[in-house]
C-alpha positions as a Markdown table, in Angstrom:
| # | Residue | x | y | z |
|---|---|---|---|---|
| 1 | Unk | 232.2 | 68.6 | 77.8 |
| 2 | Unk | 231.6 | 68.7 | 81.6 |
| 3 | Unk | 235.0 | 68.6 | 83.9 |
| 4 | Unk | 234.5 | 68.3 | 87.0 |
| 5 | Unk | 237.2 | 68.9 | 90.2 |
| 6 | Unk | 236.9 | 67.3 | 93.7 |
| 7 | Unk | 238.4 | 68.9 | 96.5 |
| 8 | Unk | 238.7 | 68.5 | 100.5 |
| 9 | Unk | 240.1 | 65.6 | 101.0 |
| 10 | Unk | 242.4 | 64.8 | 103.5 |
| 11 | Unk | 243.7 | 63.3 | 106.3 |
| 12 | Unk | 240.9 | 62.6 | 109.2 |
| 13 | Unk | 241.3 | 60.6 | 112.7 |
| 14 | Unk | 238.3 | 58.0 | 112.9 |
| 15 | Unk | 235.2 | 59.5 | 114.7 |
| 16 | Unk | 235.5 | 63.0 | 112.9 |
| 17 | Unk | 234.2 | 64.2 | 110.0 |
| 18 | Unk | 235.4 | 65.6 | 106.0 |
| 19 | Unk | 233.6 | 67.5 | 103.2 |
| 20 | Unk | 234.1 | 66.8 | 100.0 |
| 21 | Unk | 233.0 | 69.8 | 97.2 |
| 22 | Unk | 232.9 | 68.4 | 93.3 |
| 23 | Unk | 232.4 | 71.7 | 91.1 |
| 24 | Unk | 231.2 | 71.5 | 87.7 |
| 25 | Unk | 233.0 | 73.1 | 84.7 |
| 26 | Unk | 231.8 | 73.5 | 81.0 |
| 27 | Unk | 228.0 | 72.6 | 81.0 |
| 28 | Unk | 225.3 | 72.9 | 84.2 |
| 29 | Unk | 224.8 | 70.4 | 86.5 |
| 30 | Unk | 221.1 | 70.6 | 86.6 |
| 31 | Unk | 221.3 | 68.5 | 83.5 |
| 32 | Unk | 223.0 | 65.7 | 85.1 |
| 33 | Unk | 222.1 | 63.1 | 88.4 |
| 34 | Unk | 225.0 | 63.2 | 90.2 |
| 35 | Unk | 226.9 | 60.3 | 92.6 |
| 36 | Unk | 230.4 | 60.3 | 94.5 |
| 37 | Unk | 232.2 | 57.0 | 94.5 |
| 38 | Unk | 235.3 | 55.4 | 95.8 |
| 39 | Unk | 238.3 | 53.4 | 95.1 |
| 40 | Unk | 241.0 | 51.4 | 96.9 |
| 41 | Unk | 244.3 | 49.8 | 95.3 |
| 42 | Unk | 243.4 | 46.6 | 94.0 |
| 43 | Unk | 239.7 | 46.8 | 94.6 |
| 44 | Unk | 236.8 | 47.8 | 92.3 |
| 45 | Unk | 235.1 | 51.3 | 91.9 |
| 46 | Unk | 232.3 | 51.5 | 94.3 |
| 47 | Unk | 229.0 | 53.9 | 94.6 |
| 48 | Unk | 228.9 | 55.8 | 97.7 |
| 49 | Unk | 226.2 | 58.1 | 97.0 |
| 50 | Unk | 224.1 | 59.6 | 94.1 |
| 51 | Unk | 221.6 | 62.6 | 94.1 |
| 52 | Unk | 218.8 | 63.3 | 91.3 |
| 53 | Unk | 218.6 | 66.0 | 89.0 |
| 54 | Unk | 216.3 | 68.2 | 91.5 |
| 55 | Unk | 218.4 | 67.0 | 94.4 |
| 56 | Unk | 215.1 | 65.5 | 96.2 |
| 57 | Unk | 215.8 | 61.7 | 96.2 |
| 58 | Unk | 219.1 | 60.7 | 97.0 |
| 59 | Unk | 220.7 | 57.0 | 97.7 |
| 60 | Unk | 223.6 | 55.5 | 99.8 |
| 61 | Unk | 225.6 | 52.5 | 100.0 |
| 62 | Unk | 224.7 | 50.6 | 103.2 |
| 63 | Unk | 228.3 | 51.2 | 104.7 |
| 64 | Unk | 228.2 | 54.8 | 104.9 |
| 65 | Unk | 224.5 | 55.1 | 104.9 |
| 66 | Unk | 223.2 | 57.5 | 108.0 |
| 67 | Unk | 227.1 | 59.0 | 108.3 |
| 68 | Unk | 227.4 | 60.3 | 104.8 |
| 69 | Unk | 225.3 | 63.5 | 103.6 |
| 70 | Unk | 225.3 | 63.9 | 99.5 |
| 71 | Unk | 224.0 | 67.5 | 98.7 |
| 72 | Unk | 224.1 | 69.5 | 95.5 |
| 73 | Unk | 223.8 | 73.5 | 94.8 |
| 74 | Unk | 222.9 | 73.9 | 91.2 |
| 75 | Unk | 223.1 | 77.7 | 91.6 |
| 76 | Unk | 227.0 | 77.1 | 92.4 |
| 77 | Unk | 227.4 | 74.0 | 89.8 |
| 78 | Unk | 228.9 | 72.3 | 92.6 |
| 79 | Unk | 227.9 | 68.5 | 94.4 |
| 80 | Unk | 229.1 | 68.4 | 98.2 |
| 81 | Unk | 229.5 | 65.2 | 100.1 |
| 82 | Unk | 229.7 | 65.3 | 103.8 |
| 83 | Unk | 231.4 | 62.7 | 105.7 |
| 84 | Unk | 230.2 | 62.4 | 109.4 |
| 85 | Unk | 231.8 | 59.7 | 112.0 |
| 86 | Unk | 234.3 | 58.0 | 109.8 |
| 87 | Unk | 235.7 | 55.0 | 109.9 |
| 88 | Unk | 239.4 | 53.8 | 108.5 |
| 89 | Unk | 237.5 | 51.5 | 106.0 |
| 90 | Unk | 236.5 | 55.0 | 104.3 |
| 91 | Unk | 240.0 | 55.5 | 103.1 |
| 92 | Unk | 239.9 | 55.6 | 99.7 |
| 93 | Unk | 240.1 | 57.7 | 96.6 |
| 94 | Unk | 236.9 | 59.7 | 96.4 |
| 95 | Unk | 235.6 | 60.4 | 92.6 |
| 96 | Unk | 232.1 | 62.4 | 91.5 |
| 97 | Unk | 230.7 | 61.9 | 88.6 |
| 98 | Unk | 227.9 | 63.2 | 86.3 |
| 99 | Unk | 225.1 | 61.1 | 84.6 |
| 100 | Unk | 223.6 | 63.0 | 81.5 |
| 101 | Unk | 219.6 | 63.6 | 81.7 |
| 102 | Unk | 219.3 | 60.9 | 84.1 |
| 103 | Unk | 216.0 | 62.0 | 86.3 |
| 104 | Unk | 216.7 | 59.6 | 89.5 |
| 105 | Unk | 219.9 | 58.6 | 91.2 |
| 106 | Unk | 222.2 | 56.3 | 89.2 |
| 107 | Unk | 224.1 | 54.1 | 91.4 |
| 108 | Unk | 225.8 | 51.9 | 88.4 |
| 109 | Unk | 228.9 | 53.8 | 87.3 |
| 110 | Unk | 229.0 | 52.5 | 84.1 |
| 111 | Unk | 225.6 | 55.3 | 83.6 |
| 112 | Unk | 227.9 | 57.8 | 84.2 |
| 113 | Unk | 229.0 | 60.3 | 81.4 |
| 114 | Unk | 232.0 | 62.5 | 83.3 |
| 115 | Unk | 234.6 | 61.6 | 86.1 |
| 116 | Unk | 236.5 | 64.1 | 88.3 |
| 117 | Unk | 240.4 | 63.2 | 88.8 |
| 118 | Unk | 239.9 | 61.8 | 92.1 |
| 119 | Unk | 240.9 | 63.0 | 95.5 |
| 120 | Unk | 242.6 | 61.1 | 98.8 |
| 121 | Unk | 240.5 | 60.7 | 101.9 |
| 122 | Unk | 242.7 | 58.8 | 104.3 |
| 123 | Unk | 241.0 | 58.3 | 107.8 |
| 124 | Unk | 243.5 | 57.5 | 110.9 |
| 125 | Unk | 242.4 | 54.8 | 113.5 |
């Protein structure tokens, strides 16, 4: 069983920028494509951004696509996601998650096999 912890959010004035570190608990991440996803009150669970396996192909949703970095360190167990010029629409709960044995990014949550608890990226205008 894989637990997994977010941690770094915050609070963040539009324009700046946030990291966001997801370390890996109970089993190695290099079994597992990995994605960070977000949610508001009332609104569905969205992808943000997913990573393979090896870390060489990654994906983004077009709203945060060339702002947001995803990055993973297998060595440390741990999936990073750095946010870069951000925009009050990125408020939201951010959650990683871990996708058993996939070998490309998964960007359909429902794929995933393990959830963090969530943490609270609020971004000022």
């Amino acid at each position: 069983q894989v637990q997994l912890v977010e941690s770094g959010g915050g609070l963040v004035q539009a324009g700046g920028s946030l990291g966001l570190s997801c370390a890996a608990s109970g089993g190695t991440l290099t079994n597992y494509a990995m994605g960070w996803f977000r949610q508001t009150p009332g609104k569905e669970r969205e992808f943000v951004a997913g990573i393979s396996l090896s870390g060489l192909s990654t994906d983004y949703a077009d709203s945060v696509k060339g702002r947001f970095i995803i990055s993973r360190d297998n060595a440390k167990n741990t999936v990073y996601l750095q946010m870069n010029s951000v925009k009050p629409e990125d408020t939201a709960v951010y959650y990683c998650a871990a996708a058993r044995a996939w070998g490309r990014v998964v960007t359909n949550l429902r794929h995933y096999d393990y959830w963090g608890q969530g943490t609270q990226v609020t971004v000022s205008s």
